[in-house]
Coordinates of C-alpha atoms and ligand atoms in Angstrom, one line a residue:
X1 CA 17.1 3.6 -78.6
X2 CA 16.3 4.6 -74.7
X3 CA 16.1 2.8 -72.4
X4 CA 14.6 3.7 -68.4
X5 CA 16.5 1.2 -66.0
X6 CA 14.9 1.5 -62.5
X7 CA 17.4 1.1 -59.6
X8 CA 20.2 1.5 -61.5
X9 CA 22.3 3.5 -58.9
X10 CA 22.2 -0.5 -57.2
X11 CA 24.5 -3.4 -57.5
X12 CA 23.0 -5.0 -60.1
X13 CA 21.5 -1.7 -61.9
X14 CA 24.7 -0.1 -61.7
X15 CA 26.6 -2.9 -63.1
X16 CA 24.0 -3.2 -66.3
X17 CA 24.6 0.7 -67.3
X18 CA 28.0 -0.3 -67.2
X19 CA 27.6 -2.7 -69.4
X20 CA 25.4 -1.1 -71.9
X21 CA 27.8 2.3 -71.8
X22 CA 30.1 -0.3 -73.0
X23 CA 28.5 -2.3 -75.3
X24 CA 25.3 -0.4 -76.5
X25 CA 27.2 3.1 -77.7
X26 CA 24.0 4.6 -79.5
X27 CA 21.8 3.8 -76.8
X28 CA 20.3 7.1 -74.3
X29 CA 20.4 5.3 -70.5
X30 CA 17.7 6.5 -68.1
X31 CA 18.3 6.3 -64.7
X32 CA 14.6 6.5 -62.7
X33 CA 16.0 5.7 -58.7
X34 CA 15.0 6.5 -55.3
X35 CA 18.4 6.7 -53.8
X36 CA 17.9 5.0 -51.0
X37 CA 20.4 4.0 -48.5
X38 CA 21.5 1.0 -50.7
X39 CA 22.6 3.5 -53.7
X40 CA 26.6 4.3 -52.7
X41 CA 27.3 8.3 -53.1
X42 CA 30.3 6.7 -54.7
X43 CA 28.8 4.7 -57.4
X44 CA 26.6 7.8 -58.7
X45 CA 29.3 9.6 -58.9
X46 CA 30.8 7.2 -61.4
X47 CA 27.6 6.4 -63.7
X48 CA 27.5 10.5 -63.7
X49 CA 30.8 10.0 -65.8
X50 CA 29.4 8.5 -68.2
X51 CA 27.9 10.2 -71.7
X52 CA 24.3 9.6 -72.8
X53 CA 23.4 8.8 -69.5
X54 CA 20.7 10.7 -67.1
X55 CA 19.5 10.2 -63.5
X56 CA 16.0 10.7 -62.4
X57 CA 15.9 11.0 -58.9
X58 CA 12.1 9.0 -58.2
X59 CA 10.1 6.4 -56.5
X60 CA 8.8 3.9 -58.9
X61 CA 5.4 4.0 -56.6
X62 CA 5.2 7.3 -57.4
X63 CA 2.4 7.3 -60.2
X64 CA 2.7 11.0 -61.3
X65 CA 7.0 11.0 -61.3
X66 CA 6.6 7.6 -63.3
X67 CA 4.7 8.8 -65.7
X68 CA 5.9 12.1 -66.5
X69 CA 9.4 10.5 -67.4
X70 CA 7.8 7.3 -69.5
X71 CA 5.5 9.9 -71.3
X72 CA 8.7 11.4 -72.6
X73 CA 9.1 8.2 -74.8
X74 CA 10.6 5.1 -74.1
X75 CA 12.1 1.8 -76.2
X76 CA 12.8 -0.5 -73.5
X77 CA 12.3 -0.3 -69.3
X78 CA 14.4 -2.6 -66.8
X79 CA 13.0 -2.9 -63.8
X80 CA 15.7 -3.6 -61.2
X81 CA 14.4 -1.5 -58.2
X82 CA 13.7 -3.0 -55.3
X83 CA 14.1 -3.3 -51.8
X84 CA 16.4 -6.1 -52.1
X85 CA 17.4 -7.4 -48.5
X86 CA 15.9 -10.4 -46.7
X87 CA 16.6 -9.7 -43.3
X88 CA 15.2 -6.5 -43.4
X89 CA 12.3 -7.9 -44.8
X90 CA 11.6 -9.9 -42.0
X91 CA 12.3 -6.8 -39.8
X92 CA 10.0 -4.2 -41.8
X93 CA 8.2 -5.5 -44.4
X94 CA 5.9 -2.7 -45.2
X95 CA 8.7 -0.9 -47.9
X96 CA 8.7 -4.5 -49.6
X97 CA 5.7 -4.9 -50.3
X98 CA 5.2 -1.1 -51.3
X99 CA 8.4 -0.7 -53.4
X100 CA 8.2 -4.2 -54.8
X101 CA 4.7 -4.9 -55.2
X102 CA 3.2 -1.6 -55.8
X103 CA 6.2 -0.1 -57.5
X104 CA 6.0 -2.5 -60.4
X105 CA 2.0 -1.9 -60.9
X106 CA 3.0 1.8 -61.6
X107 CA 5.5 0.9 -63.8
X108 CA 3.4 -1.9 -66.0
X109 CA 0.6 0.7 -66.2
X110 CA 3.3 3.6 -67.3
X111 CA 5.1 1.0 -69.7
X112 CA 1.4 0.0 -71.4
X113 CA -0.2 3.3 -71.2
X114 CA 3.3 4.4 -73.1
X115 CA 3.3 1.8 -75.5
X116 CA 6.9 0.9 -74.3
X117 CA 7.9 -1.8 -76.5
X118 CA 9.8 -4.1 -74.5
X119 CA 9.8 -4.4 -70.6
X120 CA 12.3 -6.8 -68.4
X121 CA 11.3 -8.0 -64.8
X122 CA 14.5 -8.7 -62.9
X123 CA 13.6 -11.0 -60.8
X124 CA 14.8 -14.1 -58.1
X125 CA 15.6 -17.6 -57.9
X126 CA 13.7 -16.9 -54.2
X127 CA 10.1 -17.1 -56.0
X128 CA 10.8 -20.6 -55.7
X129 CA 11.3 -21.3 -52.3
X130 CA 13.3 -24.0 -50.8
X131 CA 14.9 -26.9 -52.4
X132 CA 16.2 -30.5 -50.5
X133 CA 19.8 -31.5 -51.3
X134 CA 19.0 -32.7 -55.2
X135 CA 17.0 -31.1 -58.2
X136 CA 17.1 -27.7 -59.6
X137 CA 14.3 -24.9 -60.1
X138 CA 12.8 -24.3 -63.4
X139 CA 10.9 -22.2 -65.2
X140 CA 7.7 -24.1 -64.7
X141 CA 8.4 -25.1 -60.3
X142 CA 5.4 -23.9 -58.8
X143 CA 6.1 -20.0 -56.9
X144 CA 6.8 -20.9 -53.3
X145 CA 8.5 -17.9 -51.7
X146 CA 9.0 -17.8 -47.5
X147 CA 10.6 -14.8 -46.8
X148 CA 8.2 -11.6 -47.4
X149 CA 11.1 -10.1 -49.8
X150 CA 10.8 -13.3 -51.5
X151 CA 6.8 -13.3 -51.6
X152 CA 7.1 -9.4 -53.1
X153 CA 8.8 -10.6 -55.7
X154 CA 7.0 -13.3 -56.8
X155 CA 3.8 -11.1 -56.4
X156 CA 5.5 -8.5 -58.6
X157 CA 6.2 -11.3 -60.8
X158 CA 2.5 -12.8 -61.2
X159 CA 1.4 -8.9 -61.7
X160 CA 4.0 -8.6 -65.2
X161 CA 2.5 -12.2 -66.2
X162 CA -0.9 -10.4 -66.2
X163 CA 0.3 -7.7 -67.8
X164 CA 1.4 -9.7 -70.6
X165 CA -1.7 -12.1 -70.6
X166 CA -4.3 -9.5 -70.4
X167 CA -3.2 -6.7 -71.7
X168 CA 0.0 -7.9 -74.6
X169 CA 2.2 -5.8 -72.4
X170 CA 6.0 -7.0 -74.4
X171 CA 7.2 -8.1 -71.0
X172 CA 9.9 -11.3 -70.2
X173 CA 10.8 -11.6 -66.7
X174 CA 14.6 -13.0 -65.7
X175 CA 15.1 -15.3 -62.2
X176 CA 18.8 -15.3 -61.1
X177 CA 20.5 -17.0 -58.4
X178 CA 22.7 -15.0 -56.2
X179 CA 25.1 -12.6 -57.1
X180 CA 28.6 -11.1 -55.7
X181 CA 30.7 -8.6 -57.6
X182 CA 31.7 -5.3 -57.4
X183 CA 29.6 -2.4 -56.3
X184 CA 27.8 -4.7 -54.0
X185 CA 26.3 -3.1 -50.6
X186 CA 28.3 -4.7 -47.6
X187 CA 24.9 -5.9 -46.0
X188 CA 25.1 -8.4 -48.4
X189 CA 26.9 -11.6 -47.3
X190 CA 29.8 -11.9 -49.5
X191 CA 30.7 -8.4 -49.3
X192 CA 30.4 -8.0 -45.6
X193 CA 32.2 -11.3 -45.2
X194 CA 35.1 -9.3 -46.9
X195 CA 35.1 -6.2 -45.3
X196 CA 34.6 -7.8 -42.0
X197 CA 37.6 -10.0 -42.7
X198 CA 39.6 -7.0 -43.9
X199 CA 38.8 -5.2 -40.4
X200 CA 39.9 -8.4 -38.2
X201 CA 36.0 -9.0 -37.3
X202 CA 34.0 -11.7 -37.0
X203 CA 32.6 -13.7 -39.8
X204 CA 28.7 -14.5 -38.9
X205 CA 27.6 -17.7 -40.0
X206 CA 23.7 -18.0 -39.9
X207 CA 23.1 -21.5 -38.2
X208 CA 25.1 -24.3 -39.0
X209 CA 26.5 -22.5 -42.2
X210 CA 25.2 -25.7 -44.2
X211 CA 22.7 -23.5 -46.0
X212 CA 23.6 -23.6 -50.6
X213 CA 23.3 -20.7 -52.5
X214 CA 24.3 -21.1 -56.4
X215 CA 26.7 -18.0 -57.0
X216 CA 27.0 -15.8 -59.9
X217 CA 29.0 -13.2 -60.8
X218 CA 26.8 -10.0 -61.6
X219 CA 28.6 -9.3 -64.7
X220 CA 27.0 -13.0 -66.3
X221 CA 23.8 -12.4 -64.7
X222 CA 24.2 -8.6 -66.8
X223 CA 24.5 -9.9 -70.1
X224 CA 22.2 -12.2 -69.3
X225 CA 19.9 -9.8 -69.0
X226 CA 20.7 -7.9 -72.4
X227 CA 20.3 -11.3 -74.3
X228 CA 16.7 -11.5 -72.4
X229 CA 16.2 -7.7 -73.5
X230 CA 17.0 -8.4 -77.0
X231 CA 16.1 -12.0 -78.2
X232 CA 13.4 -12.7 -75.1
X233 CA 10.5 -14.2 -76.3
X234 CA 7.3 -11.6 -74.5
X235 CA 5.7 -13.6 -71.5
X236 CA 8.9 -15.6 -71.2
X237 CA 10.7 -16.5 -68.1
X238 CA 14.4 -16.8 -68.3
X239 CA 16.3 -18.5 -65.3
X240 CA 19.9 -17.5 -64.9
X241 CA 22.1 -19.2 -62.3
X242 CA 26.0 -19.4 -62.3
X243 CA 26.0 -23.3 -61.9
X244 CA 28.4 -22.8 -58.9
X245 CA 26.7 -24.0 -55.8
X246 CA 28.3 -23.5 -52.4
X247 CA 27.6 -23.7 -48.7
X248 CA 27.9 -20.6 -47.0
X249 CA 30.6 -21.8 -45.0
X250 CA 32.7 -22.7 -48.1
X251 CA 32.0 -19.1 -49.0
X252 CA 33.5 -18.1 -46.0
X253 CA 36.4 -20.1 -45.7
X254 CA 37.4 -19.4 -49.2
X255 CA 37.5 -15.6 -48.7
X256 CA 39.4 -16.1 -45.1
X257 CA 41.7 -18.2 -47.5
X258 CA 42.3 -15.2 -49.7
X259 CA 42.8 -12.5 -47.8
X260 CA 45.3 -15.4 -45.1
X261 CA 43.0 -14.7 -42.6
X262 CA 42.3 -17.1 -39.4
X263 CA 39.3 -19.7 -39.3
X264 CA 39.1 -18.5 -35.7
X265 CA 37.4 -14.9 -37.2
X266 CA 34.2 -17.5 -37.8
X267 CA 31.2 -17.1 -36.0
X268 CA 28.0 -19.1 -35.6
X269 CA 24.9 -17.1 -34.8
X270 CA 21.1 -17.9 -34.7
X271 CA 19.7 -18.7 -38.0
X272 CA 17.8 -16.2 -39.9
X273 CA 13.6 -16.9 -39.7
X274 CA 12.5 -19.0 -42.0
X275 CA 16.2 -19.6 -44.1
X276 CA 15.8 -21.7 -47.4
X277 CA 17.8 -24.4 -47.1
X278 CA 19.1 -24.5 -50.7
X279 CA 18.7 -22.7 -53.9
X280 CA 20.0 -23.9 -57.7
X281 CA 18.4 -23.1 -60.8
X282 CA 18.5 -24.9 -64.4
X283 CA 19.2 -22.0 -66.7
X284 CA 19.4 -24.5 -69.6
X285 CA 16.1 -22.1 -71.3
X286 CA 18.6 -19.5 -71.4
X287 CA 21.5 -21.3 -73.1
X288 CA 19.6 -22.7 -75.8
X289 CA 17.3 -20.0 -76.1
X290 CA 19.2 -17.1 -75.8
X291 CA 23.0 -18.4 -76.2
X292 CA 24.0 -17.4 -73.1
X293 CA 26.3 -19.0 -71.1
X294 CA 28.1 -17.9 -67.6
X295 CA 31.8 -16.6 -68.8
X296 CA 33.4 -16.5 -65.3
X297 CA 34.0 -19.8 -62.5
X298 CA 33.3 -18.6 -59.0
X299 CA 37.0 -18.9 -58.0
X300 CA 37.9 -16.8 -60.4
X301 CA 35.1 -14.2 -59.9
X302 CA 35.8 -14.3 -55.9
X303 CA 39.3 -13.6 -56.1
X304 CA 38.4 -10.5 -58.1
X305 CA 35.6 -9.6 -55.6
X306 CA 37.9 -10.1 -53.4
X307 CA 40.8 -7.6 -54.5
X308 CA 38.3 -5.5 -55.5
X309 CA 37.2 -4.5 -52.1
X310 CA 40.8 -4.6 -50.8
X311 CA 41.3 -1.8 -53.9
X312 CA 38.2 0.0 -53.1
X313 CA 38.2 1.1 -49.7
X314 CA 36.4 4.7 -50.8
X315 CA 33.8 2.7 -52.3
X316 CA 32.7 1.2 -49.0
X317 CA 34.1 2.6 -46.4
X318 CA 31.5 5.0 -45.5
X319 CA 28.8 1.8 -45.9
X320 CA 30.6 0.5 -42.9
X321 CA 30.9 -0.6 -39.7
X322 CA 28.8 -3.1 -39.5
X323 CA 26.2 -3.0 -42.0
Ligands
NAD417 N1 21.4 -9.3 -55.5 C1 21.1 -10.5 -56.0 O1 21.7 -11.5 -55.7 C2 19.8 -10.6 -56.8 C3 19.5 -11.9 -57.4 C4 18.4 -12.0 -58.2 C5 17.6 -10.9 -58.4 N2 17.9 -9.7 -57.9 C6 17.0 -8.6 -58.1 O2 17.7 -7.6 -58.8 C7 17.3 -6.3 -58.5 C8 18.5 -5.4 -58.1 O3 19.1 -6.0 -57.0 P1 20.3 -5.3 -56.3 O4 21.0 -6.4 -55.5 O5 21.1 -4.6 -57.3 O6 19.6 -4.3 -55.3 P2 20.2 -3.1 -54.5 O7 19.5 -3.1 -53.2 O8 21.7 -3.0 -54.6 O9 19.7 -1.8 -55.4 C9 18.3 -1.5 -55.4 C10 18.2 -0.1 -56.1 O10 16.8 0.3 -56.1 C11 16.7 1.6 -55.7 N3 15.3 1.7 -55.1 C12 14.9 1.1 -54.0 N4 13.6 1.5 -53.8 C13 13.2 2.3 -54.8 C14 12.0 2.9 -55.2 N5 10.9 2.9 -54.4 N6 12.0 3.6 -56.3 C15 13.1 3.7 -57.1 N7 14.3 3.1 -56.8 C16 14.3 2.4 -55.7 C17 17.8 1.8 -54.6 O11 18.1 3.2 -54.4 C18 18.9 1.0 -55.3 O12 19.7 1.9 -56.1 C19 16.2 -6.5 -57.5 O13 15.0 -6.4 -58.1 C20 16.5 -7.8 -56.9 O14 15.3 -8.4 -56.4 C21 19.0 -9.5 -57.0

């Protein structure tokens, strides 16, 4: 078996190969990825470790690079690349739309034209937009996205559902909720929350800090993905979510908590354009479908996160200050 996983030198990505190196020993891993700024030096070093496993240095817009690597045969494709940050989106959106949008139109027409037989759309709870203070998102909640990140996913998403409708492309795409573990870039909030604590810096809280994210730890939302790989049912979406909603002052507080740090390092500071109030999915397709189930509480999983980054100053040191 091979399998191509795009933006694999990423969080996420990064975390999968992992997984599979682990758990999948027969399998040949492709690495196709950009190495942008939000692939760590650090973390390639460590996936170039690891046996059966090759890095393609490309742009998954990049018709000709795409397909010279899928025409050299290929079981499976993950597509995890993206540009993955809100608030840059709302700064430049041009590389979102571009990596995100056009990037997975070269890759469904490599994956079809190749006759790859099973392709996985790693998508985001964000396609949904904003929720009140009750209910959860489904599979079936209409595709409301604000921010533009948000909006190039859910247009890359409606492109594989085409894919799959017009053309049988074996395609099932995943929507997770928000993730935090290790190999996380520090832009992101939990890990900057950390680092910034670690440094004696301020914590910035968007707004009034009310705003709910549901959090779960990447390794879950990982083998997740390999159940969605495996037993996914083609033109299938799979919601994952950890079931651990928190207000991103909770967040906060609990990892000043950790690391006996002072409340006084908070700081408020002007919301971000257009911030969804609340996100929370029902991932109950996935537990009956797929018999997956989140393995790790978000206590426990945060004071690992947390440790982790107190452990792994080389990691992201040179990510920092202030990303
Ligand atoms: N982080 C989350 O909480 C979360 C939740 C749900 C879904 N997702 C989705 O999961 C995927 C991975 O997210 P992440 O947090 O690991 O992102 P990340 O930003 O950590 O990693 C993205 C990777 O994609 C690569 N990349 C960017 N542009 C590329 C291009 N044009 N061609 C090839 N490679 C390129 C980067 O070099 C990087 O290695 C994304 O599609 C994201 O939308 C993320």
């Amino acid at each position: 078996m091979k399998i191509v996983i795009t933006g694999g030198a990423g969080f996420i990505g990064s975390n999968f190969i992992r997984l599979l190196a682990r758990e999948r020993p027969a399998w040949e891993l492709v690495n196709l990825d950009l190495l942008t700024y939000a692939a760590a030096p650090q973390t390639l070093r460590e996936l170039e470790r690891l046996p059966r496993y090759r890095l393609v240095r490309a742009d998954v817009a990049d018709v000709a690079a795409v397909s010279a690597e899928l025409s050299k045969g290929c079981d499976a494709l993950v597509h995890f690349a993206a540009e993955s940050h809100v608030d840059r989106s709302l700064a430049a959106p041009s590389a979102f739309v571009r990596t995100n949008v056009l990037g997975t139109q070269v890759l469904l027409e490599a994956a079809l034209h190749n006759r790859v037989g099973r392709y996985v759309q790693v998508s985001t709870d964000e396609v949904y937009g904003s929720l009140g203070p009750t209910g959860f998102f489904s599979e079936e909640s209409p595709i409301v996205p604000s921010s533009p990140y948000a909006a190039s996913k859910a247009s890359a998403d409606l492109l594989v559902a085409a894919w799959f409708h017009s053309f049988g492309l074996p395609a099932v795409i995943t929507r997770c909720s928000n993730n935090y573990g290790p190999y996380q870039h520090p832009e992101k909030l939990i890990p900057r929350l950390i680092v910034r604590a670690l440094a004696d810096r301020t914590l910035p809280v968007f707004g009034d800090g009310r705003n709910i994210r549901d959090w779960i730890h990447v390794e879950d939302h990982c083998l997740g993905l390999l159940c969605a790989l495996e037993q996914g049912q083609p033109g299938r979406v799979y919601n994952f979510g950890g079931g651990e909603e928190r207000e991103n002052l909770q967040v906060a507080h609990e990892i000043l908590a950790q690391l006996q740090k002072p409340t006084s390092l908070l700081s408020f500071v002007p919301d971000r354009l257009g911030h969804d109030r609340r996100y929370a999915v029902d991932a109950s397709r996935a537990r009956r479908e797929l018999g997956w189930a989140p393995q790790r509480s978000f206590a426990e999983g945060l004071g690992q996160t947390v440790a982790w980054y107190q452990q792994r100053r080389d990691w992201w040191e040179g990510l920092f200050p202030d990303p």
